[in-house]
């Protein structure tokens, strides 16, 4: 079968289409004229896209997932919402994908996923990756660094970006670049089978540099205020979040501090053919030169 014929016949399913990243990927596939199934907890909330059909597909509903995925060639698996049972939900989804005969699974993982990762949620991603490997479903892992898009949201009302990150760096990555990479893999998964890509921005920034960039672009005075780990837990106690959530929030910063998120890769350019976008370009609304 010629590659063009294979592409015409391939079927696609996308999870997380109601979210920021899954929605970006679904919109790119629709813009390219690619029919797709959107798996949603609430199909009525799915975006209305040409060639897209929304069906029930909550991560914990094995039977609904098997029905939705049966006969699907290429599936995008965006990680479920943060929760204590997220890994269990992921395992249910992967088991359903295997039972349905999915030909290739693209999983949105996290940079440096490992069982002992400093960032606690990266451990969830490692366990999910291991389950996918054991399932026998052909896969590609896209391990994203921290989202550059979320950096302005970390700034408090007082203009302070607080956390125990020290002078550590993070190679923050733009969601549009991740979406471009995911679509590239989905459209031609063969060369990427069994591979894991660490997706980063083109530079690793300290939070002092992040704050300075936000200030320079937006005109809003922003500064980084270092905290100790104890101060970080205390300052976030007001949200009355469960312990696992507090651990996740604080370990985001301690992972920056210990260098876990500092590595810069060329994976975005390797997969998409265009340079990764800087935080400054993101904030200015101008992509990197392409």
Tab-separated table of C-alpha atoms in Angstrom:
chain	number	residue	atom	x	y	z
A	1	UNK	CA	0.000	0.000	0.000
A	2	UNK	CA	1.365	3.411	-0.959
A	3	UNK	CA	1.830	5.942	1.874
A	4	UNK	CA	-0.848	8.222	0.441
A	5	UNK	CA	-3.346	5.376	0.377
A	6	UNK	CA	-2.465	4.419	3.943
A	7	UNK	CA	-3.039	8.011	5.070
A	8	UNK	CA	-6.464	8.166	3.417
A	9	UNK	CA	-7.568	4.991	5.116
A	10	UNK	CA	-6.202	5.719	8.594
A	11	UNK	CA	-8.742	6.481	11.308
A	12	UNK	CA	-8.094	8.848	14.199
A	13	UNK	CA	-9.356	9.386	17.731
A	14	UNK	CA	-8.455	12.287	20.000
A	15	UNK	CA	-8.957	12.632	23.739
A	16	UNK	CA	-8.947	15.885	25.656
A	17	UNK	CA	-10.506	17.876	22.811
A	18	UNK	CA	-12.342	20.081	25.321
A	19	UNK	CA	-8.988	21.118	26.798
A	20	UNK	CA	-6.268	23.452	25.623
A	21	UNK	CA	-3.828	20.923	24.207
A	22	UNK	CA	-6.214	18.258	22.927
A	23	UNK	CA	-8.336	21.005	21.390
A	24	UNK	CA	-5.345	22.401	19.531
A	25	UNK	CA	-4.548	18.982	18.103
A	26	UNK	CA	-8.139	18.267	17.129
A	27	UNK	CA	-8.399	21.636	15.364
A	28	UNK	CA	-5.219	20.962	13.409
A	29	UNK	CA	-6.485	17.599	12.227
A	30	UNK	CA	-9.825	19.132	11.243
A	31	UNK	CA	-8.099	21.950	9.347
A	32	UNK	CA	-6.188	19.317	7.374
A	33	UNK	CA	-9.463	17.624	6.427
A	34	UNK	CA	-8.830	14.589	8.635
A	35	UNK	CA	-11.959	12.894	10.030
A	36	UNK	CA	-11.658	12.071	13.715
A	37	UNK	CA	-13.523	10.723	16.708
A	38	UNK	CA	-13.455	12.931	19.803
A	39	UNK	CA	-13.643	10.943	23.032
A	40	UNK	CA	-15.222	13.065	25.755
A	41	UNK	CA	-16.642	12.641	29.215
A	42	UNK	CA	-19.450	14.954	28.045
A	43	UNK	CA	-19.767	14.839	24.231
A	44	UNK	CA	-22.006	17.929	24.225
A	45	UNK	CA	-18.991	19.983	25.342
A	46	UNK	CA	-16.813	18.854	22.437
A	47	UNK	CA	-15.793	21.470	19.870
A	48	UNK	CA	-17.759	21.424	16.641
A	49	UNK	CA	-15.186	20.641	13.990
A	50	UNK	CA	-15.539	19.544	10.365
A	51	UNK	CA	-15.302	15.770	10.090
A	52	UNK	CA	-15.296	15.257	13.864
A	53	UNK	CA	-17.713	13.016	15.733
A	54	UNK	CA	-17.958	13.289	19.519
A	55	UNK	CA	-18.681	10.111	21.486
A	56	UNK	CA	-18.718	9.144	25.183
A	57	UNK	CA	-15.245	8.201	26.334
A	58	UNK	CA	-14.547	8.850	30.017
A	59	UNK	CA	-11.180	7.386	30.974
A	60	UNK	CA	-12.667	5.153	33.639
A	61	UNK	CA	-15.401	3.669	31.435
A	62	UNK	CA	-13.771	0.595	29.904
A	63	UNK	CA	-16.761	-0.567	27.856
A	64	UNK	CA	-17.478	2.860	26.355
A	65	UNK	CA	-13.804	3.239	25.458
A	66	UNK	CA	-13.656	-0.122	23.708
A	67	UNK	CA	-16.731	0.790	21.666
A	68	UNK	CA	-15.311	4.186	20.760
A	69	UNK	CA	-11.837	2.919	19.869
A	70	UNK	CA	-12.638	-0.288	18.038
A	71	UNK	CA	-11.218	-0.119	14.532
A	72	UNK	CA	-9.238	3.066	15.223
A	73	UNK	CA	-5.721	3.242	13.845
A	74	UNK	CA	-4.187	6.256	15.575
A	75	UNK	CA	-5.129	7.591	18.982
A	76	UNK	CA	-4.005	10.676	20.868
A	77	UNK	CA	-4.064	10.109	24.629
A	78	UNK	CA	-3.889	13.330	26.614
A	79	UNK	CA	-3.344	12.642	30.300
A	80	UNK	CA	-6.446	12.770	32.485
A	81	UNK	CA	-7.129	15.590	34.916
A	82	UNK	CA	-4.949	15.501	38.009
A	83	UNK	CA	-6.485	13.248	40.642
A	84	UNK	CA	-5.431	10.556	43.133
A	85	UNK	CA	-6.679	7.832	40.766
A	86	UNK	CA	-5.279	9.221	37.536
A	87	UNK	CA	-2.935	6.280	36.939
A	88	UNK	CA	-5.837	3.847	37.394
A	89	UNK	CA	-7.862	5.814	34.828
A	90	UNK	CA	-4.932	5.750	32.424
A	91	UNK	CA	-4.577	1.990	32.825
A	92	UNK	CA	-8.255	1.529	32.039
A	93	UNK	CA	-7.861	3.588	28.878
A	94	UNK	CA	-4.760	1.708	27.748
A	95	UNK	CA	-6.385	-1.663	28.396
A	96	UNK	CA	-9.393	-0.580	26.349
A	97	UNK	CA	-7.122	0.608	23.522
A	98	UNK	CA	-5.384	-2.762	23.487
A	99	UNK	CA	-8.675	-4.655	23.480
A	100	UNK	CA	-10.019	-2.453	20.691
A	101	UNK	CA	-6.986	-3.158	18.522
A	102	UNK	CA	-5.631	0.394	18.315
A	103	UNK	CA	-2.696	0.450	15.895
A	104	UNK	CA	-0.742	3.356	17.427
A	105	UNK	CA	-1.083	5.347	20.639
A	106	UNK	CA	0.487	8.787	21.066
A	107	UNK	CA	0.649	9.570	24.774
A	108	UNK	CA	1.234	13.077	26.137
A	109	UNK	CA	3.669	12.397	28.963
A	110	UNK	CA	6.005	14.617	30.982
A	111	UNK	CA	9.652	15.553	30.633
A	112	UNK	CA	11.920	13.239	32.606
A	113	UNK	CA	9.117	10.863	33.593
A	114	UNK	CA	10.550	8.472	36.168
A	115	UNK	CA	9.418	6.542	39.251
A	116	UNK	CA	11.452	8.856	41.490
A	117	UNK	CA	10.983	12.146	39.604
A	118	UNK	CA	11.142	15.259	41.760
A	119	UNK	CA	7.925	16.546	40.214
A	120	UNK	CA	5.455	14.134	41.753
A	121	UNK	CA	3.051	14.036	38.807
A	122	UNK	CA	5.875	12.953	36.486
A	123	UNK	CA	5.809	9.677	38.431
A	124	UNK	CA	2.211	9.130	37.285
A	125	UNK	CA	3.375	9.533	33.706
A	126	UNK	CA	6.154	6.969	34.176
A	127	UNK	CA	3.705	4.399	35.541
A	128	UNK	CA	1.400	5.095	32.606
A	129	UNK	CA	4.251	4.706	30.139
A	130	UNK	CA	5.160	1.371	31.703
A	131	UNK	CA	1.585	0.149	31.351
A	132	UNK	CA	1.494	1.208	27.720
A	133	UNK	CA	4.746	-0.644	27.055
A	134	UNK	CA	3.336	-3.776	28.670
A	135	UNK	CA	0.061	-3.541	26.739
A	136	UNK	CA	1.621	-4.337	23.391
A	137	UNK	CA	0.037	-1.319	21.696
A	138	UNK	CA	2.559	0.459	19.433
A	139	UNK	CA	3.264	3.847	20.977
A	140	UNK	CA	5.052	7.169	20.925
A	141	UNK	CA	5.573	9.221	24.082
A	142	UNK	CA	5.718	13.013	23.890
A	143	UNK	CA	7.265	14.118	27.174
A	144	UNK	CA	6.474	17.806	27.559
A	145	UNK	CA	8.379	20.213	29.756
A	146	UNK	CA	6.396	22.787	31.746
A	147	UNK	CA	3.969	24.738	29.578
A	148	UNK	CA	5.255	28.189	28.718
A	149	UNK	CA	1.618	29.187	28.249
A	150	UNK	CA	1.010	28.763	31.985
A	151	UNK	CA	3.851	30.978	33.182
A	152	UNK	CA	1.823	34.222	33.392
A	153	UNK	CA	-0.809	32.367	35.411
A	154	UNK	CA	1.741	31.607	38.134
A	155	UNK	CA	2.063	35.307	38.906
A	156	UNK	CA	0.083	36.486	41.912
A	157	UNK	CA	-2.077	39.585	42.044
A	158	UNK	CA	0.828	41.390	43.669
A	159	UNK	CA	3.069	40.726	40.670
A	160	UNK	CA	5.140	38.096	42.488
A	161	UNK	CA	6.096	34.717	41.063
A	162	UNK	CA	6.714	32.703	44.239
A	163	UNK	CA	8.212	29.274	44.729
A	164	UNK	CA	11.213	27.257	45.902
A	165	UNK	CA	12.888	27.144	42.481
A	166	UNK	CA	16.155	28.795	43.516
A	167	UNK	CA	18.313	29.617	40.508
A	168	UNK	CA	17.208	26.493	38.633
A	169	UNK	CA	16.035	26.529	35.053
A	170	UNK	CA	13.147	25.067	33.055
A	171	UNK	CA	13.034	24.655	29.272
A	172	UNK	CA	9.380	25.683	29.076
A	173	UNK	CA	7.578	24.616	25.907
A	174	UNK	CA	4.691	26.216	24.023
A	175	UNK	CA	1.461	24.245	23.608
A	176	UNK	CA	1.178	25.100	19.912
A	177	UNK	CA	4.568	23.469	19.362
A	178	UNK	CA	3.456	20.359	21.237
A	179	UNK	CA	0.309	20.229	19.114
A	180	UNK	CA	2.339	20.506	15.908
A	181	UNK	CA	4.599	17.677	17.098
A	182	UNK	CA	1.660	15.461	18.040
A	183	UNK	CA	-0.005	15.936	14.673
A	184	UNK	CA	3.246	15.148	12.882
A	185	UNK	CA	3.524	11.854	14.752
A	186	UNK	CA	-0.144	10.987	14.292
A	187	UNK	CA	0.023	11.588	10.555
A	188	UNK	CA	3.109	9.393	10.117
A	189	UNK	CA	3.600	7.232	13.215
A	190	UNK	CA	5.821	4.566	11.678
A	191	UNK	CA	9.223	6.246	12.183
A	192	UNK	CA	8.284	7.147	15.761
A	193	UNK	CA	7.091	3.760	16.992
A	194	UNK	CA	8.523	2.849	20.379
A	195	UNK	CA	10.207	6.229	20.823
A	196	UNK	CA	9.974	8.877	23.540
A	197	UNK	CA	10.614	12.526	22.715
A	198	UNK	CA	11.445	15.164	25.322
A	199	UNK	CA	9.707	18.306	24.057
A	200	UNK	CA	11.201	21.588	25.246
A	201	UNK	CA	11.468	25.201	24.316
A	202	UNK	CA	14.673	26.550	22.731
A	203	UNK	CA	16.105	27.864	26.015
A	204	UNK	CA	16.103	27.049	29.712
A	205	UNK	CA	15.010	29.976	31.874
A	206	UNK	CA	15.244	30.810	35.553
A	207	UNK	CA	12.086	32.168	37.119
A	208	UNK	CA	13.880	35.491	37.427
A	209	UNK	CA	14.228	35.452	33.630
A	210	UNK	CA	10.614	34.353	33.222
A	211	UNK	CA	9.475	37.286	35.371
A	212	UNK	CA	11.690	39.704	33.447
A	213	UNK	CA	10.305	38.465	30.122
A	214	UNK	CA	6.712	38.880	31.270
A	215	UNK	CA	7.541	42.397	32.464
A	216	UNK	CA	9.282	43.347	29.222
A	217	UNK	CA	6.489	42.111	26.979
A	218	UNK	CA	3.394	43.048	28.973
A	219	UNK	CA	4.623	46.109	30.851
A	220	UNK	CA	3.340	44.611	34.091
A	221	UNK	CA	6.013	44.644	36.820
A	222	UNK	CA	6.656	41.012	37.756
A	223	UNK	CA	9.387	39.658	39.994
A	224	UNK	CA	10.468	36.255	41.217
A	225	UNK	CA	10.328	35.852	44.999
A	226	UNK	CA	12.176	32.731	46.179
A	227	UNK	CA	10.573	30.651	48.908
A	228	UNK	CA	11.832	27.810	51.051
A	229	UNK	CA	9.945	24.537	50.709
A	230	UNK	CA	8.343	25.186	54.100
A	231	UNK	CA	7.252	28.671	53.026
A	232	UNK	CA	5.829	27.266	49.790
A	233	UNK	CA	3.603	24.805	51.624
A	234	UNK	CA	2.525	27.491	54.077
A	235	UNK	CA	1.686	30.049	51.388
A	236	UNK	CA	-0.467	27.519	49.531
A	237	UNK	CA	-2.273	26.188	52.593
A	238	UNK	CA	-4.952	28.855	52.084
A	239	UNK	CA	-6.295	26.836	49.118
A	240	UNK	CA	-7.167	23.919	51.418
A	241	UNK	CA	-5.980	21.463	48.771
A	242	UNK	CA	-5.330	17.783	49.516
A	243	UNK	CA	-1.782	16.748	50.369
A	244	UNK	CA	-1.112	15.135	46.976
A	245	UNK	CA	-2.075	18.360	45.222
A	246	UNK	CA	0.120	20.488	47.465
A	247	UNK	CA	2.999	18.111	46.828
A	248	UNK	CA	2.452	18.497	43.076
A	249	UNK	CA	2.359	22.279	43.248
A	250	UNK	CA	5.480	22.620	45.375
A	251	UNK	CA	7.447	19.942	43.525
A	252	UNK	CA	6.944	21.874	40.286
A	253	UNK	CA	9.365	24.419	41.739
A	254	UNK	CA	11.727	21.984	43.445
A	255	UNK	CA	12.089	20.170	40.106
A	256	UNK	CA	13.222	23.459	38.602
A	257	UNK	CA	15.582	23.991	41.523
A	258	UNK	CA	17.367	20.649	41.184
A	259	UNK	CA	17.804	20.874	37.413
A	260	UNK	CA	15.255	18.194	36.521
A	261	UNK	CA	13.642	20.427	33.887
A	262	UNK	CA	16.689	22.272	32.547
A	263	UNK	CA	17.617	20.166	29.532
A	264	UNK	CA	17.012	21.669	26.081
A	265	UNK	CA	16.323	19.363	23.141
A	266	UNK	CA	15.736	19.759	19.404
A	267	UNK	CA	12.728	17.424	19.429
A	268	UNK	CA	10.194	20.110	18.465
A	269	UNK	CA	12.178	21.079	15.388
A	270	UNK	CA	13.037	17.461	14.592
A	271	UNK	CA	9.352	16.504	14.549
A	272	UNK	CA	7.770	19.640	13.099
A	273	UNK	CA	10.454	21.128	10.887
A	274	UNK	CA	10.198	24.524	12.591
A	275	UNK	CA	12.071	25.988	15.570
A	276	UNK	CA	10.615	25.794	19.037
A	277	UNK	CA	8.941	29.005	20.192
A	278	UNK	CA	10.470	31.148	22.928
A	279	UNK	CA	8.479	32.454	25.880
A	280	UNK	CA	8.941	35.980	24.519
A	281	UNK	CA	7.518	35.042	21.122
A	282	UNK	CA	4.582	33.332	22.828
A	283	UNK	CA	3.772	36.378	24.927
A	284	UNK	CA	4.061	38.691	21.919
A	285	UNK	CA	1.819	36.408	19.880
A	286	UNK	CA	4.486	35.940	17.235
A	287	UNK	CA	5.745	32.420	16.516
A	288	UNK	CA	9.392	31.654	15.996
A	289	UNK	CA	10.750	32.151	12.495
A	290	UNK	CA	9.427	29.293	10.353
